[in-house]
mmCIF file with all atom_site columns, C-alpha atoms in Angstrom:
data_model
loop_
_atom_site.group_PDB
_atom_site.id
_atom_site.type_symbol
_atom_site.label_atom_id
_atom_site.label_alt_id
_atom_site.label_comp_id
_atom_site.label_asym_id
_atom_site.label_entity_id
_atom_site.label_seq_id
_atom_site.pdbx_PDB_ins_code
_atom_site.Cartn_x
_atom_site.Cartn_y
_atom_site.Cartn_z
_atom_site.occupancy
_atom_site.B_iso_or_equiv
_atom_site.pdbx_formal_charge
_atom_site.auth_seq_id
_atom_site.auth_comp_id
_atom_site.auth_asym_id
_atom_site.auth_atom_id
_atom_site.pdbx_PDB_model_num
ATOM 1   C CA . MET F 1 1   ? 12.362 4.186   30.437  1.00 67.00 ? 219 MET F CA 1
ATOM 2   C CA . GLY F 1 2   ? 13.878 6.551   27.870  1.00 78.00 ? 220 GLY F CA 1
ATOM 3   C CA . PHE F 1 3   ? 17.344 7.951   27.791  1.00 81.00 ? 221 PHE F CA 1
ATOM 4   C CA . VAL F 1 4   ? 16.299 11.324  29.174  1.00 88.00 ? 222 VAL F CA 1
ATOM 5   C CA . GLN F 1 5   ? 14.417 9.823   32.105  1.00 86.00 ? 223 GLN F CA 1
ATOM 6   C CA . ARG F 1 6   ? 17.515 7.595   32.936  1.00 84.00 ? 224 ARG F CA 1
ATOM 7   C CA . ALA F 1 7   ? 19.869 10.593  32.785  1.00 90.00 ? 225 ALA F CA 1
ATOM 8   C CA . LEU F 1 8   ? 17.590 12.709  35.008  1.00 92.00 ? 226 LEU F CA 1
ATOM 9   C CA . PHE F 1 9   ? 17.166 9.845   37.488  1.00 90.00 ? 227 PHE F CA 1
ATOM 10  C CA . THR F 1 10  ? 20.959 9.409   37.624  1.00 90.00 ? 228 THR F CA 1
ATOM 11  C CA . TRP F 1 11  ? 21.527 13.130  38.189  1.00 94.00 ? 229 TRP F CA 1
ATOM 12  C CA . PHE F 1 12  ? 18.873 13.171  40.865  1.00 95.00 ? 230 PHE F CA 1
ATOM 13  C CA . ILE F 1 13  ? 20.405 10.186  42.690  1.00 94.00 ? 231 ILE F CA 1
ATOM 14  C CA . LEU F 1 14  ? 23.801 11.973  42.532  1.00 95.00 ? 232 LEU F CA 1
ATOM 15  C CA . LEU F 1 15  ? 22.403 15.233  43.767  1.00 96.00 ? 233 LEU F CA 1
ATOM 16  C CA . VAL F 1 16  ? 20.759 13.526  46.806  1.00 95.00 ? 234 VAL F CA 1
ATOM 17  C CA . PHE F 1 17  ? 24.092 11.704  47.562  1.00 95.00 ? 235 PHE F CA 1
ATOM 18  C CA . LEU F 1 18  ? 26.098 14.903  47.273  1.00 96.00 ? 236 LEU F CA 1
ATOM 19  C CA . VAL F 1 19  ? 23.778 16.824  49.553  1.00 96.00 ? 237 VAL F CA 1
ATOM 20  C CA . VAL F 1 20  ? 23.839 14.104  52.251  1.00 95.00 ? 238 VAL F CA 1
ATOM 21  C CA . LEU F 1 21  ? 27.640 13.851  51.796  1.00 95.00 ? 239 LEU F CA 1
ATOM 22  C CA . CYS F 1 22  ? 28.156 17.524  52.338  1.00 95.00 ? 240 CYS F CA 1
ATOM 23  C CA . LEU F 1 23  ? 25.926 17.432  55.469  1.00 95.00 ? 241 LEU F CA 1
ATOM 24  C CA . ARG F 1 24  ? 27.926 14.578  56.842  1.00 94.00 ? 242 ARG F CA 1
ATOM 25  C CA . LEU F 1 25  ? 31.260 16.169  56.092  1.00 93.00 ? 243 LEU F CA 1
ATOM 26  C CA . GLU F 1 26  ? 30.251 19.447  57.764  1.00 94.00 ? 244 GLU F CA 1
ATOM 27  C CA . ASN F 1 27  ? 29.116 17.371  60.801  1.00 91.00 ? 245 ASN F CA 1
ATOM 28  C CA . ARG F 1 28  ? 25.554 18.633  60.566  1.00 93.00 ? 246 ARG F CA 1
ATOM 29  C CA . ILE F 1 29  ? 24.452 15.014  60.595  1.00 92.00 ? 247 ILE F CA 1
ATOM 30  C CA . ASN F 1 30  ? 26.256 12.145  62.348  1.00 92.00 ? 248 ASN F CA 1
ATOM 31  C CA . TRP F 1 31  ? 25.066 9.192   60.299  1.00 91.00 ? 249 TRP F CA 1
ATOM 32  C CA . ASN F 1 32  ? 26.846 6.027   59.573  1.00 92.00 ? 250 ASN F CA 1
ATOM 33  C CA . TRP F 1 33  ? 28.675 6.083   56.205  1.00 93.00 ? 251 TRP F CA 1
ATOM 34  C CA . PHE F 1 34  ? 26.661 3.221   54.957  1.00 93.00 ? 252 PHE F CA 1
ATOM 35  C CA . ILE F 1 35  ? 23.556 5.323   55.434  1.00 94.00 ? 253 ILE F CA 1
ATOM 36  C CA . VAL F 1 36  ? 25.198 8.333   53.678  1.00 94.00 ? 254 VAL F CA 1
ATOM 37  C CA . PHE F 1 37  ? 25.726 5.973   50.594  1.00 94.00 ? 255 PHE F CA 1
ATOM 38  C CA . ILE F 1 38  ? 22.089 4.847   50.496  1.00 94.00 ? 256 ILE F CA 1
ATOM 39  C CA . PRO F 1 39  ? 21.380 6.745   47.267  1.00 94.00 ? 257 PRO F CA 1
ATOM 40  C CA . LEU F 1 40  ? 24.229 5.036   45.562  1.00 93.00 ? 258 LEU F CA 1
ATOM 41  C CA . TRP F 1 41  ? 23.170 1.671   47.011  1.00 92.00 ? 259 TRP F CA 1
ATOM 42  C CA . LEU F 1 42  ? 19.656 2.273   45.509  1.00 93.00 ? 260 LEU F CA 1
ATOM 43  C CA . TYR F 1 43  ? 21.232 3.067   42.141  1.00 91.00 ? 261 TYR F CA 1
ATOM 44  C CA . ASP F 1 44  ? 23.392 -0.155  42.381  1.00 88.00 ? 262 ASP F CA 1
ATOM 45  C CA . ALA F 1 45  ? 20.327 -2.170  43.069  1.00 89.00 ? 263 ALA F CA 1
ATOM 46  C CA . ILE F 1 46  ? 18.629 -0.861  39.981  1.00 87.00 ? 264 ILE F CA 1
ATOM 47  C CA . LEU F 1 47  ? 21.797 -1.495  37.992  1.00 81.00 ? 265 LEU F CA 1
ATOM 48  C CA . VAL F 1 48  ? 22.019 -5.043  39.128  1.00 81.00 ? 266 VAL F CA 1
ATOM 49  C CA . ALA F 1 49  ? 18.367 -5.640  38.342  1.00 83.00 ? 267 ALA F CA 1
ATOM 50  C CA . TRP F 1 50  ? 18.969 -4.250  34.893  1.00 78.00 ? 268 TRP F CA 1
ATOM 51  C CA . ALA F 1 51  ? 22.065 -6.413  34.360  1.00 72.00 ? 269 ALA F CA 1
ATOM 52  C CA . VAL F 1 52  ? 20.409 -9.631  35.612  1.00 73.00 ? 270 VAL F CA 1
ATOM 53  C CA . ILE F 1 53  ? 16.980 -9.260  34.082  1.00 76.00 ? 271 ILE F CA 1
ATOM 54  C CA . GLU F 1 54  ? 17.045 -7.027  31.057  1.00 70.00 ? 272 GLU F CA 1
ATOM 55  C CA . THR F 1 55  ? 20.458 -7.605  29.552  1.00 64.00 ? 273 THR F CA 1
ATOM 56  C CA . PRO F 1 56  ? 20.326 -11.404 28.848  1.00 61.00 ? 274 PRO F CA 1
ATOM 57  C CA . GLN F 1 57  ? 16.885 -11.031 27.274  1.00 65.00 ? 275 GLN F CA 1
ATOM 58  C CA . ARG F 1 58  ? 18.207 -8.664  24.610  1.00 63.00 ? 276 ARG F CA 1
ATOM 59  C CA . GLN F 1 59  ? 18.725 -10.266 21.241  1.00 54.00 ? 277 GLN F CA 1
ATOM 60  C CA . HIS F 1 60  ? 21.764 -9.892  19.020  1.00 56.00 ? 278 HIS F CA 1
ATOM 61  C CA . GLY F 1 61  ? 20.649 -10.821 15.597  1.00 53.00 ? 279 GLY F CA 1
ATOM 62  C CA . SER F 1 62  ? 18.818 -14.076 15.799  1.00 51.00 ? 280 SER F CA 1
ATOM 63  C CA . ARG F 1 63  ? 20.133 -15.459 19.035  1.00 58.00 ? 281 ARG F CA 1
ATOM 64  C CA . PHE F 1 64  ? 19.500 -14.764 22.703  1.00 58.00 ? 282 PHE F CA 1
ATOM 65  C CA . VAL F 1 65  ? 22.449 -13.447 24.606  1.00 57.00 ? 283 VAL F CA 1
ATOM 66  C CA . SER F 1 66  ? 23.659 -15.459 27.583  1.00 59.00 ? 284 SER F CA 1
ATOM 67  C CA . LEU F 1 67  ? 24.918 -13.975 30.723  1.00 56.00 ? 285 LEU F CA 1
ATOM 68  C CA . GLN F 1 68  ? 28.455 -15.191 29.800  1.00 60.00 ? 286 GLN F CA 1
ATOM 69  C CA . ASP F 1 69  ? 28.449 -12.599 27.025  1.00 63.00 ? 287 ASP F CA 1
ATOM 70  C CA . TYR F 1 70  ? 28.072 -9.876  29.681  1.00 73.00 ? 288 TYR F CA 1
ATOM 71  C CA . GLN F 1 71  ? 30.615 -11.218 32.166  1.00 78.00 ? 289 GLN F CA 1
ATOM 72  C CA . TYR F 1 72  ? 32.572 -8.017  32.035  1.00 79.00 ? 290 TYR F CA 1
ATOM 73  C CA . TYR F 1 73  ? 29.428 -6.006  32.941  1.00 79.00 ? 291 TYR F CA 1
ATOM 74  C CA . VAL F 1 74  ? 28.574 -8.314  35.769  1.00 79.00 ? 292 VAL F CA 1
ATOM 75  C CA . LEU F 1 75  ? 32.145 -8.382  37.191  1.00 85.00 ? 293 LEU F CA 1
ATOM 76  C CA . GLY F 1 76  ? 32.289 -4.611  36.858  1.00 85.00 ? 294 GLY F CA 1
ATOM 77  C CA . ILE F 1 77  ? 29.127 -4.045  38.860  1.00 85.00 ? 295 ILE F CA 1
ATOM 78  C CA . VAL F 1 78  ? 30.352 -6.513  41.552  1.00 87.00 ? 296 VAL F CA 1
ATOM 79  C CA . LEU F 1 79  ? 33.743 -4.642  41.803  1.00 90.00 ? 297 LEU F CA 1
ATOM 80  C CA . LYS F 1 80  ? 31.904 -1.261  41.901  1.00 90.00 ? 298 LYS F CA 1
ATOM 81  C CA . ILE F 1 81  ? 29.794 -2.416  44.841  1.00 90.00 ? 299 ILE F CA 1
ATOM 82  C CA . LEU F 1 82  ? 32.798 -3.939  46.562  1.00 92.00 ? 300 LEU F CA 1
ATOM 83  C CA . SER F 1 83  ? 34.694 -0.648  46.233  1.00 92.00 ? 301 SER F CA 1
ATOM 84  C CA . LYS F 1 84  ? 31.850 1.251   47.775  1.00 92.00 ? 302 LYS F CA 1
ATOM 85  C CA . ILE F 1 85  ? 31.831 -1.187  50.640  1.00 92.00 ? 303 ILE F CA 1
ATOM 86  C CA . THR F 1 86  ? 35.546 -0.807  51.262  1.00 92.00 ? 304 THR F CA 1
ATOM 87  C CA . ILE F 1 87  ? 35.226 2.984   51.083  1.00 92.00 ? 305 ILE F CA 1
ATOM 88  C CA . CYS F 1 88  ? 32.417 2.997   53.657  1.00 92.00 ? 306 CYS F CA 1
ATOM 89  C CA . LEU F 1 89  ? 34.513 0.634   55.832  1.00 92.00 ? 307 LEU F CA 1
ATOM 90  C CA . LYS F 1 90  ? 37.467 2.864   55.656  1.00 92.00 ? 308 LYS F CA 1
ATOM 91  C CA . LEU F 1 91  ? 35.526 6.026   56.447  1.00 91.00 ? 309 LEU F CA 1
ATOM 92  C CA . GLU F 1 92  ? 33.650 4.449   59.343  1.00 91.00 ? 310 GLU F CA 1
ATOM 93  C CA . TYR F 1 93  ? 36.531 2.443   60.801  1.00 90.00 ? 311 TYR F CA 1
ATOM 94  C CA . LYS F 1 94  ? 39.850 4.263   60.349  1.00 86.00 ? 312 LYS F CA 1
ATOM 95  C CA . SER F 1 95  ? 41.944 1.094   61.142  1.00 84.00 ? 313 SER F CA 1
ATOM 96  C CA . ILE F 1 96  ? 41.613 -0.346  57.616  1.00 86.00 ? 314 ILE F CA 1
ATOM 97  C CA . PRO F 1 97  ? 44.762 0.427   55.547  1.00 89.00 ? 315 PRO F CA 1
ATOM 98  C CA . MET F 1 98  ? 44.390 2.490   52.417  1.00 90.00 ? 316 MET F CA 1
ATOM 99  C CA . TYR F 1 99  ? 45.834 -0.278  50.104  1.00 89.00 ? 317 TYR F CA 1
ATOM 100 C CA . MET F 1 100 ? 43.077 -2.663  51.287  1.00 89.00 ? 318 MET F CA 1
ATOM 101 C CA . MET F 1 101 ? 40.436 -0.100  50.390  1.00 89.00 ? 319 MET F CA 1
ATOM 102 C CA . MET F 1 102 ? 41.909 0.413   46.996  1.00 92.00 ? 320 MET F CA 1
ATOM 103 C CA . ILE F 1 103 ? 42.069 -3.243  45.920  1.00 93.00 ? 321 ILE F CA 1
ATOM 104 C CA . PRO F 1 104 ? 38.577 -3.384  44.317  1.00 92.00 ? 322 PRO F CA 1
ATOM 105 C CA . ILE F 1 105 ? 39.174 -0.131  42.566  1.00 92.00 ? 323 ILE F CA 1
ATOM 106 C CA . TRP F 1 106 ? 42.485 -1.338  41.078  1.00 94.00 ? 324 TRP F CA 1
ATOM 107 C CA . LEU F 1 107 ? 40.843 -4.537  39.999  1.00 93.00 ? 325 LEU F CA 1
ATOM 108 C CA . LEU F 1 108 ? 38.006 -2.526  38.373  1.00 92.00 ? 326 LEU F CA 1
ATOM 109 C CA . LEU F 1 109 ? 40.659 -0.472  36.480  1.00 93.00 ? 327 LEU F CA 1
ATOM 110 C CA . VAL F 1 110 ? 42.438 -3.612  35.260  1.00 92.00 ? 328 VAL F CA 1
ATOM 111 C CA . LEU F 1 111 ? 39.107 -5.047  34.201  1.00 88.00 ? 329 LEU F CA 1
ATOM 112 C CA . LEU F 1 112 ? 38.338 -1.942  32.171  1.00 89.00 ? 330 LEU F CA 1
ATOM 113 C CA . ILE F 1 113 ? 41.782 -2.080  30.533  1.00 90.00 ? 331 ILE F CA 1
ATOM 114 C CA . VAL F 1 114 ? 41.282 -5.713  29.611  1.00 87.00 ? 332 VAL F CA 1
ATOM 115 C CA . TYR F 1 115 ? 37.794 -5.034  28.272  1.00 85.00 ? 333 TYR F CA 1
ATOM 116 C CA . ILE F 1 116 ? 38.873 -2.045  26.236  1.00 86.00 ? 334 ILE F CA 1
ATOM 117 C CA . GLY F 1 117 ? 41.887 -3.911  24.875  1.00 85.00 ? 335 GLY F CA 1
ATOM 118 C CA . THR F 1 118 ? 39.897 -6.982  23.819  1.00 82.00 ? 336 THR F CA 1
ATOM 119 C CA . HIS F 1 119 ? 36.800 -5.108  22.362  1.00 77.00 ? 337 HIS F CA 1
ATOM 120 C CA . LEU F 1 120 ? 38.550 -2.254  20.443  1.00 81.00 ? 338 LEU F CA 1
ATOM 121 C CA . GLN F 1 121 ? 40.876 -4.446  18.367  1.00 71.00 ? 339 GLN F CA 1
ATOM 122 C CA . PRO F 1 122 ? 39.980 -4.385  14.739  1.00 72.00 ? 340 PRO F CA 1
ATOM 123 C CA . LYS F 1 123 ? 38.358 -7.587  13.512  1.00 69.00 ? 341 LYS F CA 1
ATOM 124 C CA . PRO F 1 124 ? 40.584 -9.520  11.096  1.00 71.00 ? 342 PRO F CA 1
ATOM 125 C CA . ARG F 1 125 ? 39.647 -9.164  7.530   1.00 71.00 ? 343 ARG F CA 1
ATOM 126 C CA . SER F 1 126 ? 39.086 -12.108 5.320   1.00 66.00 ? 344 SER F CA 1
ATOM 127 C CA . ILE F 1 127 ? 41.128 -12.433 2.005   1.00 70.00 ? 345 ILE F CA 1
ATOM 128 C CA . GLY F 1 128 ? 39.563 -10.358 -0.783  1.00 61.00 ? 346 GLY F CA 1
ATOM 129 C CA . SER F 1 129 ? 37.513 -8.233  1.506   1.00 56.00 ? 347 SER F CA 1
ATOM 130 C CA . ASN F 1 130 ? 38.996 -5.064  -0.072  1.00 57.00 ? 348 ASN F CA 1
ATOM 131 C CA . ARG F 1 131 ? 37.153 -5.751  -3.357  1.00 54.00 ? 349 ARG F CA 1
ATOM 132 C CA . SER F 1 132 ? 34.032 -3.937  -4.035  1.00 52.00 ? 350 SER F CA 1
ATOM 133 C CA . ASN F 1 133 ? 30.644 -5.624  -4.021  1.00 52.00 ? 351 ASN F CA 1
ATOM 134 C CA . ARG F 1 134 ? 30.495 -5.487  -7.820  1.00 52.00 ? 352 ARG F CA 1
ATOM 135 C CA . GLN F 1 135 ? 33.803 -7.254  -8.267  1.00 53.00 ? 353 GLN F CA 1
ATOM 136 C CA . SER F 1 136 ? 32.987 -9.913  -5.790  1.00 52.00 ? 354 SER F CA 1
ATOM 137 C CA . ALA F 1 137 ? 29.544 -10.481 -7.302  1.00 54.00 ? 355 ALA F CA 1
ATOM 138 C CA . GLY F 1 138 ? 31.128 -11.045 -10.704 1.00 54.00 ? 356 GLY F CA 1
ATOM 139 C CA . VAL F 1 139 ? 29.433 -7.954  -12.290 1.00 54.00 ? 357 VAL F CA 1
ATOM 140 C CA . SER F 1 140 ? 31.718 -6.099  -14.610 1.00 52.00 ? 358 SER F CA 1
ATOM 141 C CA . SER F 1 141 ? 31.536 -2.391  -15.452 1.00 48.00 ? 359 SER F CA 1
#
């Protein structure tokens, strides 16, 4: 599926969710909150299928990528699903405290900070890497 098709599918899922959410908030429908979130559950199911099936099969250079290389993605998807579950539980059953609902979201934010911090650091240069290719190859001008 191309980039445009994925973007359109994502916007369509979001539009359906927002329409159902508005209907639920205006009390025009009295559905369970887990049913209101069905478009997002569908999107998560597709995201999990992509992460489990497609991502490890991609090649980086000459080697196959293991699932361990994508541990941040898998953990992020799990925390995203858990945060939606806790939001639905909080909306459906008002007795759940707010801090309990926010724990998966806070963990997801910490995970994002750790991921960005570890993957945006510049790679260490080897000694002599500032020389041009001609100088390192022994070719003189």
